[in-house]
Coordinates of C-alpha atoms in Angstrom, one line a residue:
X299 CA -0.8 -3.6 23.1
X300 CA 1.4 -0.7 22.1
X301 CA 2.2 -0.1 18.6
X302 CA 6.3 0.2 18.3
X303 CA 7.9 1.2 15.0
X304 CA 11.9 0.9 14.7
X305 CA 14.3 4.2 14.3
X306 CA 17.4 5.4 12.4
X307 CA 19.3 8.1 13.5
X308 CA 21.8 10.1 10.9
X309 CA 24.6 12.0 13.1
X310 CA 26.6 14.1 11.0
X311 CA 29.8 15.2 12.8
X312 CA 32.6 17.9 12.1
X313 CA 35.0 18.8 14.5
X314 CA 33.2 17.9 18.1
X315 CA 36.2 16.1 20.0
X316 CA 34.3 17.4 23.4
X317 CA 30.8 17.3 22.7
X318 CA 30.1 14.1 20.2
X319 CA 30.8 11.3 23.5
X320 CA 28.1 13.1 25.6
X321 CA 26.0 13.5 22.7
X322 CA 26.1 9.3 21.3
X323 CA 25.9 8.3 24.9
X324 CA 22.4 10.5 25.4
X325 CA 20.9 8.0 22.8
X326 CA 20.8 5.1 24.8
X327 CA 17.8 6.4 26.8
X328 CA 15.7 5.9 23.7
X329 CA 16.3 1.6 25.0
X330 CA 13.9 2.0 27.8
X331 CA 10.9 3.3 25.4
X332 CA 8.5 0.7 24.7
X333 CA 7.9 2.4 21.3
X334 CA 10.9 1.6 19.5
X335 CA 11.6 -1.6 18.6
X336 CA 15.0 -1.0 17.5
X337 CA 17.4 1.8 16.6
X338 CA 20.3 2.1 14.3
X339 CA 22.7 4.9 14.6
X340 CA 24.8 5.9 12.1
X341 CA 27.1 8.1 12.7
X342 CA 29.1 9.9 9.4
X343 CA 32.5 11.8 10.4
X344 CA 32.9 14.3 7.6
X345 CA 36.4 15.0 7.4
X346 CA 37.2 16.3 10.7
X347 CA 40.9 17.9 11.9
X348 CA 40.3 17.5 15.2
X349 CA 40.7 14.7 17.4
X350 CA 36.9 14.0 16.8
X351 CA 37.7 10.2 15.1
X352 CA 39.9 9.3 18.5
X353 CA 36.4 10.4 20.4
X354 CA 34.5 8.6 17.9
X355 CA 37.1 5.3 18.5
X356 CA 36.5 5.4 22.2
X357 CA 33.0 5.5 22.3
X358 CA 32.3 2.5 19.7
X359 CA 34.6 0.5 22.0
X360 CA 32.5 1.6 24.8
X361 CA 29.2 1.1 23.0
X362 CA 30.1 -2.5 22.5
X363 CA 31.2 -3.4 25.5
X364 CA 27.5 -1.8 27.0
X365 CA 25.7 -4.3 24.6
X366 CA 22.7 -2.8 24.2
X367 CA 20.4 -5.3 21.9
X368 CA 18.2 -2.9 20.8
X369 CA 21.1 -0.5 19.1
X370 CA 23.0 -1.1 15.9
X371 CA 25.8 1.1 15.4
X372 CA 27.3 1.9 11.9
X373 CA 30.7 4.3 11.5
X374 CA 31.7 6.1 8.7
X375 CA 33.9 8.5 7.2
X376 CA 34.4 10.9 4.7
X377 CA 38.4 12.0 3.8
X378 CA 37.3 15.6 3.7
X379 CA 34.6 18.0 5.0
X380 CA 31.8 18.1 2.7
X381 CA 29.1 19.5 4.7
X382 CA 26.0 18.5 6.4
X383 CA 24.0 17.6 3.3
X384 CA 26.6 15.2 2.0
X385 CA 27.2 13.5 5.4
X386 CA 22.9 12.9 5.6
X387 CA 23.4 11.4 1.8
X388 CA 26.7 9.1 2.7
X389 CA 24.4 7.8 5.5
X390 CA 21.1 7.2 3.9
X391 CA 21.8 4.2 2.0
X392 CA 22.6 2.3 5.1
X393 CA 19.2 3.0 6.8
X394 CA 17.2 0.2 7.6
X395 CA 14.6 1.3 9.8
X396 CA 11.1 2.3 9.5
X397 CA 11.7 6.2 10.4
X398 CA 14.8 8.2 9.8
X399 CA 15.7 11.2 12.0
X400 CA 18.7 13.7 11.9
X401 CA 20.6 14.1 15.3
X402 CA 23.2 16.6 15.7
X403 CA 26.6 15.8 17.4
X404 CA 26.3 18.6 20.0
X405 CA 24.0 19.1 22.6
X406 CA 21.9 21.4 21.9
X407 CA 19.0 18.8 21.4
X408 CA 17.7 16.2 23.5
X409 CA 16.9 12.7 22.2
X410 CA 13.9 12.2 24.5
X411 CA 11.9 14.4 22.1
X412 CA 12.4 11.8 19.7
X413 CA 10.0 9.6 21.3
X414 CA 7.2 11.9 21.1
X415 CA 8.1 12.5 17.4
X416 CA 8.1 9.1 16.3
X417 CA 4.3 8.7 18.5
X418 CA 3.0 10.9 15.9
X419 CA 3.7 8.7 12.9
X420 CA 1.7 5.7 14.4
X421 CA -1.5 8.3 15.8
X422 CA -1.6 10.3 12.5
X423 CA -0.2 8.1 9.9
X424 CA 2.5 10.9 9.5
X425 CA 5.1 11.1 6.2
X426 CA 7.2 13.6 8.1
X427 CA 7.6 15.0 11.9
X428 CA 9.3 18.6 12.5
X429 CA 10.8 19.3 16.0
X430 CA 9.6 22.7 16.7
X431 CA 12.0 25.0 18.7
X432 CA 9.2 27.8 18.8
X433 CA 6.4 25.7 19.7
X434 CA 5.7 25.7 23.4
X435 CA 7.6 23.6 25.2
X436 CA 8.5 23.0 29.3
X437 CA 11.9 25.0 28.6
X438 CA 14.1 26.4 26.2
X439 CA 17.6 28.2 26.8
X440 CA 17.4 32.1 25.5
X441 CA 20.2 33.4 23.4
X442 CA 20.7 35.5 20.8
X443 CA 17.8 37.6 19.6
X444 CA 19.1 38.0 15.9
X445 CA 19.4 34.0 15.1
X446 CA 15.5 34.1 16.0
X447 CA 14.6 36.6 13.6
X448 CA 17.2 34.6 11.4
X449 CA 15.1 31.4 11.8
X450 CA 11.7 33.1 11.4
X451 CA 12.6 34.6 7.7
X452 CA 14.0 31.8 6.6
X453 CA 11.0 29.6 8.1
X454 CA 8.7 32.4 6.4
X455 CA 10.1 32.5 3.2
X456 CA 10.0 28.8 2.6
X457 CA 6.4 28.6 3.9
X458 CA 5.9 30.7 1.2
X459 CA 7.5 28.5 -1.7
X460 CA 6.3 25.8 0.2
X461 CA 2.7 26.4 1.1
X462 CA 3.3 24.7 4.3
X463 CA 2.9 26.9 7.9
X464 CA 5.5 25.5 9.7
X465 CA 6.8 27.7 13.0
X466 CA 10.4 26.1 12.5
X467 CA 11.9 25.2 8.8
X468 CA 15.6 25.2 10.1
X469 CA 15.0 22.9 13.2
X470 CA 17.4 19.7 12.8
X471 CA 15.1 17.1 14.3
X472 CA 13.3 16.1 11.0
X473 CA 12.0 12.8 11.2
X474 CA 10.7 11.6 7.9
X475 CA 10.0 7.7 7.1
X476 CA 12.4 6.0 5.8
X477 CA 11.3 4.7 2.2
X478 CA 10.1 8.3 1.3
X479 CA 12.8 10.3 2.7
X480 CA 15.1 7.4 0.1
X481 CA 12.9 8.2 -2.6
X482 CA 13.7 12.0 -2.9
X483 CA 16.5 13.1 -4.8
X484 CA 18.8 15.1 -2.6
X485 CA 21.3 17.6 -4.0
X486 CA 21.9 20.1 -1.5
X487 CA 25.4 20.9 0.5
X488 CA 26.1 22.4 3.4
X489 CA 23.2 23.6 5.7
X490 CA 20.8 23.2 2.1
X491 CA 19.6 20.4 3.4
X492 CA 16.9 21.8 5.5
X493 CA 15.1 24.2 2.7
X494 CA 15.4 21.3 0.3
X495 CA 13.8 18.8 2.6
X496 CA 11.1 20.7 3.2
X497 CA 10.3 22.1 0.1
X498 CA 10.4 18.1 -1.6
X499 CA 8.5 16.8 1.2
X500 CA 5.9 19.7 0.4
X501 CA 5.6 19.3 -3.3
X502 CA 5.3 15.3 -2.7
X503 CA 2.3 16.3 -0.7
X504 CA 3.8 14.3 2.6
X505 CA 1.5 14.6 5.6
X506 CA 3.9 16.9 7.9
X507 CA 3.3 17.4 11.5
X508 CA 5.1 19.5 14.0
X509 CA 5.7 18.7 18.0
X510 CA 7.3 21.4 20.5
X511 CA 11.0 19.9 21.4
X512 CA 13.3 21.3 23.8
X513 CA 16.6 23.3 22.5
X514 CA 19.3 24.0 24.4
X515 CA 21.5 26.1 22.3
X516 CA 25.3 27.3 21.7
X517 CA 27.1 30.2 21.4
X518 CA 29.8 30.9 18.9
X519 CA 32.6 30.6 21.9
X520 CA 30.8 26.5 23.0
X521 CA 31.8 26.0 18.9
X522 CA 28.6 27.0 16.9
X523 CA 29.4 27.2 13.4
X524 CA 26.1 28.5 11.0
X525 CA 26.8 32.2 10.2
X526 CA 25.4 34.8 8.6
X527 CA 26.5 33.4 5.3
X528 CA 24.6 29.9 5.8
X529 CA 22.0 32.2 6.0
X530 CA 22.3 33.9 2.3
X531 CA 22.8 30.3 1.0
X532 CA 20.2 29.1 2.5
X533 CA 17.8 32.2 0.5
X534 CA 19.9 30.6 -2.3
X535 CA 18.8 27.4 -1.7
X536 CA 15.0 28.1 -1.2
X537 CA 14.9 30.2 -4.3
X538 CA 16.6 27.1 -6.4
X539 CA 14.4 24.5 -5.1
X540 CA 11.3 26.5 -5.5
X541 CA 12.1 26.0 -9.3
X542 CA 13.1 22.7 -9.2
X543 CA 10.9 19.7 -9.5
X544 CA 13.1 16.8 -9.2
X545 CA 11.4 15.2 -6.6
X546 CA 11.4 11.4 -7.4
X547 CA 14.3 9.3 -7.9
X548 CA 14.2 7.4 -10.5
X549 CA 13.0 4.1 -10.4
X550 CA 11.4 1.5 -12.7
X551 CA 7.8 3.1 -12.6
X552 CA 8.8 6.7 -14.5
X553 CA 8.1 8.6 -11.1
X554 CA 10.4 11.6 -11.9
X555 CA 9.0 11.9 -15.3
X556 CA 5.3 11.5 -14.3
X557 CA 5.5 13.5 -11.0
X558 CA 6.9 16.3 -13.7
X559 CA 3.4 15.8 -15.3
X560 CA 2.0 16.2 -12.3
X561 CA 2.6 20.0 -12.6
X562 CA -0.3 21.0 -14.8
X563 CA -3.3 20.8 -12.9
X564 CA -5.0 22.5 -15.3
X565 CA -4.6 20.2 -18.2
X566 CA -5.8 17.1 -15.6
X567 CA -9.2 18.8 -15.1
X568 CA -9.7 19.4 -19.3
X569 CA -9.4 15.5 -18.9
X570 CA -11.4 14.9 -16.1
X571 CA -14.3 16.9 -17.6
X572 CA -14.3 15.2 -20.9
X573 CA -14.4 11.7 -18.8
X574 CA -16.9 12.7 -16.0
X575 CA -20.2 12.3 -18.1
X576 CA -19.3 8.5 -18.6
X577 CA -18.7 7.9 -15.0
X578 CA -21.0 5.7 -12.8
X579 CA -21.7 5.3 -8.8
X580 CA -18.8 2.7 -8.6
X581 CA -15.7 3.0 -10.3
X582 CA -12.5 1.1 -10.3
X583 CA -9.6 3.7 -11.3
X584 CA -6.0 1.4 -12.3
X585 CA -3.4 3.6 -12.5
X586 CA -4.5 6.5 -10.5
X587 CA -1.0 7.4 -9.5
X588 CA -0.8 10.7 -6.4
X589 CA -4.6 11.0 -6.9
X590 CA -4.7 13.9 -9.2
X591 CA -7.4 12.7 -11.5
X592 CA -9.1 10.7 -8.3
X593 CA -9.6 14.5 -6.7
X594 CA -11.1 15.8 -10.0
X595 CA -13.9 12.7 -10.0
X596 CA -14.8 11.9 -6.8
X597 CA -16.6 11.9 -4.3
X598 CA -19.0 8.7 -5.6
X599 CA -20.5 6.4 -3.6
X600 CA -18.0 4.1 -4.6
X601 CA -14.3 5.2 -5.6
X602 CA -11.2 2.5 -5.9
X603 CA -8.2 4.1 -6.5
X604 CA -4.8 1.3 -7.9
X605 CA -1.7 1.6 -9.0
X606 CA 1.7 -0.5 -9.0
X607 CA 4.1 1.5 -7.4
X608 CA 4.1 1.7 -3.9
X609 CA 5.1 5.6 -3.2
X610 CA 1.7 6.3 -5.2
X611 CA 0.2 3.7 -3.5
X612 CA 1.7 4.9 0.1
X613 CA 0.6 8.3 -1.3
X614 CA -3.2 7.2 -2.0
X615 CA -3.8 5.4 1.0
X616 CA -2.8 9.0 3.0
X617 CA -5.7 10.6 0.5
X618 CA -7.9 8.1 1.6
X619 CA -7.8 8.6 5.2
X620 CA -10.8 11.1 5.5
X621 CA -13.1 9.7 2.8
X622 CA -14.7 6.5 3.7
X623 CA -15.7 5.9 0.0
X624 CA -12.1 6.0 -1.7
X625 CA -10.5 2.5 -1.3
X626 CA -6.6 1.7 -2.1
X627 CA -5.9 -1.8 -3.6
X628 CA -2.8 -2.9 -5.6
X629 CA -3.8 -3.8 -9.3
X630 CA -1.6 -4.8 -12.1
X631 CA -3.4 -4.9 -15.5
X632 CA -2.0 -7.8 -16.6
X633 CA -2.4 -10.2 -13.9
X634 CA -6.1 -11.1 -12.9
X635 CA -5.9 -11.9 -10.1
X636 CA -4.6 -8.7 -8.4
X637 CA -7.9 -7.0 -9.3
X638 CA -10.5 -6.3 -6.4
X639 CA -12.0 -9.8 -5.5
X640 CA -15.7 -10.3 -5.1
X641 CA -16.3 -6.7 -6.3
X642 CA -17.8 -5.5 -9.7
X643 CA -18.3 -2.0 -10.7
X644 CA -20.0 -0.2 -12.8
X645 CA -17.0 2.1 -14.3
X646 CA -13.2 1.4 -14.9
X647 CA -11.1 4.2 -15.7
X648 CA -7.9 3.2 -17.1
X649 CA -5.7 5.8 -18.6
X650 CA -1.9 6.1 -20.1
X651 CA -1.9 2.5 -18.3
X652 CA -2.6 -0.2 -21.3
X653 CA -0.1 1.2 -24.2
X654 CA 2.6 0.3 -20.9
X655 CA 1.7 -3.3 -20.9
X656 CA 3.3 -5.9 -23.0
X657 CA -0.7 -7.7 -23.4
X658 CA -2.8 -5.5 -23.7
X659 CA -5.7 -8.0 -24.9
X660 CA -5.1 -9.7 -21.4
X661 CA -5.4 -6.0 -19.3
X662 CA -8.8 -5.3 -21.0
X663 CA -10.3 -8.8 -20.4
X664 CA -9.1 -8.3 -16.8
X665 CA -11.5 -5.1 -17.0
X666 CA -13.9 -6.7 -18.9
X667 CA -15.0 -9.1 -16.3
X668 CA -14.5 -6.7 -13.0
X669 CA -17.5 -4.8 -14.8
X670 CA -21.0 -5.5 -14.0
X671 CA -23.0 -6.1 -17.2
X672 CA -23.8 -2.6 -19.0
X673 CA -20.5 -1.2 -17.2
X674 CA -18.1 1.0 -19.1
X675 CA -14.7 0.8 -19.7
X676 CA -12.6 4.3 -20.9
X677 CA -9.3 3.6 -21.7
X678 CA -7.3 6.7 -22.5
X679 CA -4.1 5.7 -25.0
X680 CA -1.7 7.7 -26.8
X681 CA -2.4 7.9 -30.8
X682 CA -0.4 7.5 -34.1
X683 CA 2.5 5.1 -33.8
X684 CA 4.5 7.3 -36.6
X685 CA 4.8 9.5 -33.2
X686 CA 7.0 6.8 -31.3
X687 CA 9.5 8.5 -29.8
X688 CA 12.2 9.3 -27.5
X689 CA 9.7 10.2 -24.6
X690 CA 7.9 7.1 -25.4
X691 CA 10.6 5.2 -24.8
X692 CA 12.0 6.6 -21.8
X693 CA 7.9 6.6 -20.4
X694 CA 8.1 2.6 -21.1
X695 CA 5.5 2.7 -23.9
X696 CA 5.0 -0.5 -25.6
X697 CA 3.2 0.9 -28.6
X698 CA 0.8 4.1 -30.0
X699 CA -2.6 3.2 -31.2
X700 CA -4.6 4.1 -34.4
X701 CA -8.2 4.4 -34.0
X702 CA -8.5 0.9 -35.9
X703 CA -6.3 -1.0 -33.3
X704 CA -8.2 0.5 -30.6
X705 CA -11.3 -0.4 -31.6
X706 CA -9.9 -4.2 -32.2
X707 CA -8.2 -4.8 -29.3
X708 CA -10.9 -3.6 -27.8
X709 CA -13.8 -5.9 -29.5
X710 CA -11.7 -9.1 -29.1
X711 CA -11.6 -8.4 -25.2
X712 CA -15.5 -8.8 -25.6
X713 CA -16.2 -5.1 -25.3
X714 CA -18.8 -2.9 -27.2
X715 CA -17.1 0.6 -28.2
X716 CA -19.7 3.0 -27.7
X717 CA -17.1 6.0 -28.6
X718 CA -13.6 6.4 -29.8
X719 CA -12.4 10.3 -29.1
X720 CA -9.8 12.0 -30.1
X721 CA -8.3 14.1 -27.2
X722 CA -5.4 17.1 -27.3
X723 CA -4.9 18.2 -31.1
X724 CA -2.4 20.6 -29.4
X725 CA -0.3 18.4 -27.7
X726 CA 1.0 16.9 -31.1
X727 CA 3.4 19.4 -32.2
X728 CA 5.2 19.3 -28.9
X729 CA 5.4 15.6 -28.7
X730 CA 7.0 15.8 -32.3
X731 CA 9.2 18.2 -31.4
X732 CA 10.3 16.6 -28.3
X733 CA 10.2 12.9 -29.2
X734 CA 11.1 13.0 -32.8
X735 CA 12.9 15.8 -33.6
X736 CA 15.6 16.9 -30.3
X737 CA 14.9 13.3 -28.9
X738 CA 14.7 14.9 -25.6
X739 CA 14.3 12.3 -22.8
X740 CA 12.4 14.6 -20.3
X741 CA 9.5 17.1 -20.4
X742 CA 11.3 20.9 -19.4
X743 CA 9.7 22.2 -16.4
X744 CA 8.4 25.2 -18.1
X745 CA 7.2 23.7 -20.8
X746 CA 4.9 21.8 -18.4
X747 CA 4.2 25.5 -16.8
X748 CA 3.0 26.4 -20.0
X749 CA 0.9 23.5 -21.0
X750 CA -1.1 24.3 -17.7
X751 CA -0.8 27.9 -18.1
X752 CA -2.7 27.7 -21.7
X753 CA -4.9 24.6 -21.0
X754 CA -7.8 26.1 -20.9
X755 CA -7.3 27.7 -24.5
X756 CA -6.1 24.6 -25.7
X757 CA -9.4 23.0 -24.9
X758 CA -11.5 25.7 -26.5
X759 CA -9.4 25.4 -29.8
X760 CA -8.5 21.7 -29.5
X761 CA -11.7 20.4 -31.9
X762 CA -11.3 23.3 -34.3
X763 CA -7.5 22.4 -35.2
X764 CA -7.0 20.1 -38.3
X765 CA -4.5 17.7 -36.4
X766 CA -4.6 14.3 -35.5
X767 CA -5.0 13.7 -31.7
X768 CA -2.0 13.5 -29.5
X769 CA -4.1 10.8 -27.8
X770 CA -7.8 8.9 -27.9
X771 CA -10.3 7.9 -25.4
X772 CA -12.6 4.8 -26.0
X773 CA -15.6 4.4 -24.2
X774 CA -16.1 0.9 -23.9
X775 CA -18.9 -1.4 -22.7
X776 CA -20.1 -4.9 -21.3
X777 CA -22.8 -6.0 -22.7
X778 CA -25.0 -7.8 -21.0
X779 CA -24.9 -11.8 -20.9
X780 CA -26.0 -13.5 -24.1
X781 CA -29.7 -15.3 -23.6
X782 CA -28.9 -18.7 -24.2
X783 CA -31.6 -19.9 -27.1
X784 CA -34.0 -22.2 -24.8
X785 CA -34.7 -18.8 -23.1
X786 CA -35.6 -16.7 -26.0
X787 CA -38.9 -15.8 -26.6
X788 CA -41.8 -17.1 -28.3
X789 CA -40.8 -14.8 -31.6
X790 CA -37.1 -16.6 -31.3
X791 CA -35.0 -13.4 -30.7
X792 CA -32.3 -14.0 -28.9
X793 CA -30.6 -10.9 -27.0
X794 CA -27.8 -9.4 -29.3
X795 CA -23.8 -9.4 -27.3
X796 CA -23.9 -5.3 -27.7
X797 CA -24.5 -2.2 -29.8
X798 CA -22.7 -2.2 -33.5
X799 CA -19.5 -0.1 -33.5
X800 CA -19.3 3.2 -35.0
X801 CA -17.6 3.1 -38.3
X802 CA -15.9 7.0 -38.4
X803 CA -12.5 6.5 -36.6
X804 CA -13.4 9.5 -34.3
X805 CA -16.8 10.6 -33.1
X806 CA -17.7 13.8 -30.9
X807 CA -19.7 14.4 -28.0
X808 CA -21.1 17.1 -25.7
X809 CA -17.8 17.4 -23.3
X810 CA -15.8 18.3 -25.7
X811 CA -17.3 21.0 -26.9

C-alpha cells in the first residue's frame, strides 16, 4: 500500500492578472497522485494594482464549480504590497497539512515536481526538500547567463554561513514540513525569505534534501521582477541571519532560550567529560533535548534519549535513524508512567530537568525504580537559591538547590548519594549579573560565543576559584534490595539499604581535575 502524506501550497501573488489563472489551474493535476491525500492552497494577494483580484475572483468561482474533493482553497489579502516574506507569513497560520511548499503565481515552475518532492519526505524521513534548478533535469529553458552566476553566489555564500552544499539556495520550491517550518521564527521581507529559510533550517539541524525540478523561466519583458538590488539585500540578508539565532518560537518548553544554549558546544563536552566516568552500558537520558549531550556520550550498547517537547523529540528520532542503539521515547519526570515500560537501566542522566518540576521527590522515585539495583542516578541542578533570578524565571525554574536539599530530596526518594559536585565556579558571576543585577530575560548571543570560546579555560581554572558553584551534580545510587531477616545469615547480618552519605557538602573526583 502506498504511503500518502497531505500538502499545503503558499501562493504569494503581486500583480499577475495574465499569468495567476494558468498558474492555480496547473495545481489540479496534483488530484490524480496517489501520494497526496489532500491539498490546501492558499493563495495570499499582496496588495496588487492590477486587475489580479478580478483574476483571482474568477478562478475561485471556477474552482468551486470543478469540485475537486481532494482541494481546499483559502483567499486572502493584504491592503498593500508587503513583499514575498510577509505574504508566506500571512499564510502560514492557516496551514493544515502535513508538508508546506511555496508555489509562485507565474509559470515558470511546474507543480508536477511537487510530487517527487513530497516522495522524499516519506523515503528519507526528510525535514525539508529543495527544488534544484541546476540539478539535472529532462529540460530547462536557457536565459540569461548573469542571473545564473547571480544564483550561484548567492547559493555559495549561504552554503558558507550555512554549512549546507546545496546547488540552489534561491529556488522557490522549498517544501519543508509543516510543524517545523511553524516553529521557526520568520522576520524577513521581500525576497529575504529564501536566505533566512535556509539558514534556520540549517542551524535547527533539519535533514534537507534536494531533487532536480524543471524551470521554465521569464524575462523582464513576460513581467519578472527580482533585480539586481534583491540581489544586494539578499547579501544583506545572509550576513544578518548568519548572526542571528532566533530560531525557535517561543513556546511553553523555553526552545528559543535553550536552542541559544545550544551555541556552546564547547561548554557541553566540559560536562559531558565530568559525567562520562559514571556512565554504564544502558542509560536512560530524560531531557536530552537536540541531542547535544546524547552525541558527546554515546555510542553504548544501550542509549535512550526523552524529552517533552515534540520538536526535540521530532529532532531526536532523525538522530536516531542510523544508530540502532539510540531509542526515542516521551518521558515526563513527574508522571510514572510515561517512563520506558518493562525496561531497567543501569544509568539515568537527568540534567537542568528536576529544579523545572513542581515534585521533585516524585521525578526521582520515578528514576529510582527505572534503575536496576546498583544503578546510578546523576542529576545535574542549579545551586544557591539566593541566585534566583530573572533567567530562572523566564527558564521555568521552580527552585535552586543547596547541597543539603540535594542530598535530602535525594535520600527520601530512596537513593544512596555516592557524590555531590560542584560544577562551573565561573558561571556564577554571569548569572548574577544577568539574573540579579540587569534582570535580563535572555542570554546575548555573544555572551554564549564567549562562554564556548573560553570553556576550555574555564574548566582548567573552575576548582581553583573560591566561588560557590553555578550548579551541582549528584551522583546517586540504588542500592540493592534489602535481605528480608529470615534470609540473613547464620551471624544475623542483614544487607545494609546503601553506602553512608558523605558529610562535606561538595566532594571532588578525578574528572574534574
Amino acid at each position: 500500500m502506498t504511503r500518502q502524506t497531505s500538502l499545503t501550497i503558499v501562493v504569494p501573488v503581486y500583480n499577475e492578472q495574465y499569468l495567476v489563472e494558468a498558474s492555480l489551474d496547473r495545481l489540479f493535476l496534483l488530484a490524480d497522485s496517489p501520494l497526496l491525500e489532500s491539498i490546501q492552497v492558499i493563495v495570499v494577494d499582496d496588495g496588487s494594482s492590477d486587475r489580479t483580484p478580478e483574476a483571482l475572483e474568477r478562478f475561485h468561482l471556477a474552482a468551486r464549480h470543478k469540485g475537486e474533493p481532494k482541494f481546499e482553497w483559502l483567499f486572502l489579502r493584504h491592503p498593500v504590497n508587503k513583499g514575498k516574506s510577509a505574504a508566506i507569513r500571512t499564510a502560514l497560520p492557516h496551514a493544515s497539512k502535513d508538508l508546506t511548499v511555496i508555489h509562485d503565481a507565474d509559470l515558470e515552475y511546474h507543480p508536477q515536481d511537487l510530487l517527487q518532492m513530497a516522495a522524499v519526505f516519506l523515503a528519507e524521513d526528510a525535514d525539508a526538500v529543495f527544488g534544484s534548478r541546476f540539478l539535472a533535469s529532462p529540460y530547462r529553458r536557457v536565459l540569461f547567463f548573469r542571473h545564473e552566476l547571480g544564483n550561484r553566489f548567492l547559493t555559495l555564500f549561504c552554503n558558507m554561513v550555512s554549512d549546507l552544499n546545496l546547488t540552489d539556495m534561491e529556488t522557490c520550491y522549498k517544501m519543508v514540513r509543516t510543524d517545523l517550518l511553524k516553529s521557526i521564527p520568520l522576520v524577513s521581507t521581500r525576497f529575504g525569505f529564501e536566505p533566512e529559510i535556509t539558514i534556520k533550517l540549517a542551524k535547527r539541524a533539519a535533514r534537507v534534501f534536494e531533487v532536480p525540478i524543471r524551470y521554465a523561466g521569464r524575462g523582464y519583458q513576460e513581467g519578472k521582477k527580482i533585480g539586481w538590488r534583491d540581489g544586494v539585500r539578499c547579501i544583506g540578508a545572509i550576513v544578518h541571519f548568519a548572526f542571528s539565532d532566533h530560531v525557535y518560537s517561543g513556546d511553553e518548553t523555553g526552545s528559543e532560550i535553550l536552542g541559544r544554549l545550544n551555541r556552546a558546544p564547547r561548554f557541553t563536552k566540559w560536562m559531558a567529560d565530568v559525567i562520562r566516568p559514571y556512565l554504564g552500558e544502558s542509560v536512560l537520558e530524560i531531557g536530552a533535548g537536540t541531542g547535544n549531550l546524547t552525541l558527546q556520550l554515546i555510542p553504548r550498547p544501550l542509549y535512550c534519549v526523552s524529552d517533552i517537547n515534540p520538536l526535540y523529540l521530532d529532532h531526536l528520532s532523525k538522530l536516531a535513524l542510523n544508530r540502532p542503539y539510540l531509542q526515542v521515547c516521551f518521558t515526563d519526570g513527574e508522571k510514572g508512567d510515561t517512563f520506558p515500560r518493562n525496561q531497567r537501566f543501569d544509568t539515568v542522566v537527568c540534567l537542568n530537568v528536576v529544579e523545572h518540576l513542581a515534585d521533585d521527590s516524585a521525578a526521582l522515585r520515578n528514576i529510582y525504580n527505572v534503575l536496576e539495583d546498583g544503578g546510578r542516578a546523576i542529576i545535574l541542578v542549579p545551586c544557591g537559591q539566593w541566585l534566583f533570578g530573572t533567567l530562572d524565571t523566564v527558564l521555568g525554574h521552580q527552585r535552586r538547590y543547596s547541597p543539603d536539599q540535594l542530598r535530602s530530596v535525594a535520600v527520601s526518594a530512596g537513593f544512596a548519594v555516592e557524590d555531590v559536585l560542584p560544577f562551573n565556579r565561573v558561571g556564577i558571576a554571569a548569572w548574577w549579573l544577568n539574573g540579579r543585577v540587569l534582570r535580563r530575560t535572555s542570554f546575548g548571543i555573544w555572551q554564549i560565543k564567549m562562554l564556548n570560546l573560553l570553556a576550555p579555560a574555564f574548566r582548567l581554572l573552575d576548582r581553583w576559584l573560591p566561588l560557590p558553584p553555578l550548579s551541582l551534580i549528584a551522583i546517586l545510587r540504588r542500592s540493592p534490595a534489602v535481605v528480608s531477616v529470615a534470609n540473613a545469615d547464620e551471624s544475623g547480618d542483614v544487607s545494609r539499604r546503601g553506602d553512608t552519605p558523605h558529610d562535606a557538602p561538595f566532594s571532588r573526583q578525578p574528572a574534574l581535575r
